[in-house]
């Protein structure tokens, strides 16, 4: 089992950069695929980015490709989401999630563990 805690969300202006972090507990963190999802008011939760258990592969939604970068440090049990060139449409609660598959699929049901979320607000 793993517990996830996100941090780093705040109010920023369009064009700014922001880094989100996800700290995980547990000794088996390195076995999990990790993903970031987001949920805007009135919308469904959507996949943003993912990274496999060893960091060997990453996946990005079309809406963030080229602007966001995911990375992980298994020695420190952390996953980081670097967000650049932020847009107002990036405003959402961002969630970190862990998948026992070791991979990082886009399906919500593939993830067993979730953090509590961190709010990112991008003003125009």
Short mmCIF file of N, CA and C in Angstrom, two decimals, residues 11-52:
data_model
loop_
_atom_site.label_atom_id
_atom_site.label_comp_id
_atom_site.label_asym_id
_atom_site.label_seq_id
_atom_site.Cartn_x
_atom_site.Cartn_y
_atom_site.Cartn_z
N UNK A 11 -2.10 29.88 -6.96
CA UNK A 11 -2.60 30.80 -7.97
C UNK A 11 -1.42 31.40 -8.72
N UNK A 12 -1.48 31.27 -10.05
CA UNK A 12 -0.42 31.84 -10.89
C UNK A 12 -1.08 32.55 -12.07
N UNK A 13 -0.26 33.27 -12.82
CA UNK A 13 -0.77 33.95 -14.00
C UNK A 13 -0.47 33.13 -15.25
N UNK A 14 -1.25 33.37 -16.27
CA UNK A 14 -1.02 32.69 -17.55
C UNK A 14 0.40 32.94 -18.02
N UNK A 15 1.04 31.87 -18.49
CA UNK A 15 2.42 31.95 -18.93
C UNK A 15 3.43 31.57 -17.88
N UNK A 16 3.00 31.53 -16.64
CA UNK A 16 3.91 31.18 -15.55
C UNK A 16 4.22 29.69 -15.54
N UNK A 17 5.18 29.34 -14.71
CA UNK A 17 5.53 27.94 -14.49
C UNK A 17 5.22 27.56 -13.05
N UNK A 18 5.01 26.28 -12.84
CA UNK A 18 4.68 25.78 -11.51
C UNK A 18 5.16 24.33 -11.42
N UNK A 19 5.63 23.95 -10.25
CA UNK A 19 6.07 22.58 -10.04
C UNK A 19 5.23 21.94 -8.94
N UNK A 20 4.63 20.83 -9.26
CA UNK A 20 3.88 20.05 -8.29
C UNK A 20 4.72 18.85 -7.86
N UNK A 21 4.58 18.50 -6.59
CA UNK A 21 5.28 17.34 -6.08
C UNK A 21 4.30 16.36 -5.47
N UNK A 22 4.66 15.12 -5.54
CA UNK A 22 3.87 14.05 -4.93
C UNK A 22 4.83 13.21 -4.11
N UNK A 23 4.60 13.19 -2.80
CA UNK A 23 5.43 12.40 -1.91
C UNK A 23 4.69 11.12 -1.55
N UNK A 24 5.38 10.01 -1.66
CA UNK A 24 4.76 8.71 -1.41
C UNK A 24 5.39 8.02 -0.22
N UNK A 25 4.55 7.34 0.54
CA UNK A 25 5.05 6.53 1.63
C UNK A 25 5.16 5.09 1.15
N UNK A 26 5.87 4.28 1.90
CA UNK A 26 5.95 2.87 1.56
C UNK A 26 7.24 2.50 0.87
N UNK A 27 7.66 1.25 1.08
CA UNK A 27 8.92 0.79 0.54
C UNK A 27 8.80 0.24 -0.87
N UNK A 28 7.59 0.16 -1.40
CA UNK A 28 7.39 -0.43 -2.71
C UNK A 28 7.05 0.60 -3.77
N UNK A 29 7.34 1.85 -3.48
CA UNK A 29 6.99 2.92 -4.41
C UNK A 29 7.54 2.66 -5.80
N UNK A 30 8.74 2.16 -5.87
CA UNK A 30 9.40 1.94 -7.15
C UNK A 30 8.72 0.92 -8.04
N UNK A 31 7.74 0.22 -7.52
CA UNK A 31 7.03 -0.77 -8.32
C UNK A 31 5.81 -0.19 -9.02
N UNK A 32 5.41 1.01 -8.63
CA UNK A 32 4.17 1.59 -9.12
C UNK A 32 4.38 2.50 -10.32
N UNK A 33 3.48 2.36 -11.27
CA UNK A 33 3.36 3.39 -12.28
C UNK A 33 2.66 4.58 -11.65
N UNK A 34 3.04 5.77 -12.05
CA UNK A 34 2.47 6.96 -11.44
C UNK A 34 1.83 7.86 -12.49
N UNK A 35 0.76 8.50 -12.09
CA UNK A 35 0.09 9.41 -12.99
C UNK A 35 -0.37 10.67 -12.29
N UNK A 36 -0.52 11.70 -13.07
CA UNK A 36 -1.18 12.93 -12.61
C UNK A 36 -2.48 13.08 -13.38
N UNK A 37 -3.52 13.34 -12.63
CA UNK A 37 -4.82 13.62 -13.20
C UNK A 37 -5.25 15.00 -12.73
N UNK A 38 -6.26 15.53 -13.38
CA UNK A 38 -6.80 16.81 -12.93
C UNK A 38 -8.31 16.83 -13.12
N UNK A 39 -8.94 17.65 -12.31
CA UNK A 39 -10.39 17.78 -12.39
C UNK A 39 -10.77 19.24 -12.22
N UNK A 40 -11.36 19.79 -13.25
CA UNK A 40 -11.84 21.16 -13.22
C UNK A 40 -13.29 21.17 -12.75
N UNK A 41 -13.77 22.28 -12.22
CA UNK A 41 -15.15 22.35 -11.75
C UNK A 41 -16.15 21.97 -12.84
N UNK A 42 -17.05 21.05 -12.50
CA UNK A 42 -18.08 20.63 -13.44
C UNK A 42 -17.62 19.68 -14.51
N UNK A 43 -16.35 19.24 -14.43
CA UNK A 43 -15.83 18.34 -15.44
C UNK A 43 -15.37 17.04 -14.81
N UNK A 44 -15.20 16.04 -15.65
CA UNK A 44 -14.71 14.76 -15.16
C UNK A 44 -13.20 14.81 -14.94
N UNK A 45 -12.75 13.94 -14.09
CA UNK A 45 -11.31 13.83 -13.86
C UNK A 45 -10.65 13.29 -15.12
N UNK A 46 -9.54 13.89 -15.51
CA UNK A 46 -8.89 13.49 -16.73
C UNK A 46 -7.40 13.22 -16.52
N UNK A 47 -6.88 12.32 -17.33
CA UNK A 47 -5.47 11.98 -17.30
C UNK A 47 -4.66 13.14 -17.88
N UNK A 48 -3.54 13.42 -17.22
CA UNK A 48 -2.67 14.50 -17.68
C UNK A 48 -1.33 13.93 -18.16
N UNK A 49 -0.65 13.26 -17.25
CA UNK A 49 0.65 12.68 -17.59
C UNK A 49 0.85 11.40 -16.79
N UNK A 50 1.75 10.54 -17.27
CA UNK A 50 2.06 9.33 -16.54
C UNK A 50 3.51 8.92 -16.75
N UNK A 51 4.01 8.11 -15.82
CA UNK A 51 5.39 7.64 -15.91
C UNK A 51 5.43 6.21 -15.38
N UNK A 52 6.17 5.35 -16.07
CA UNK A 52 6.25 3.96 -15.67
C UNK A 52 7.10 3.79 -14.41
#
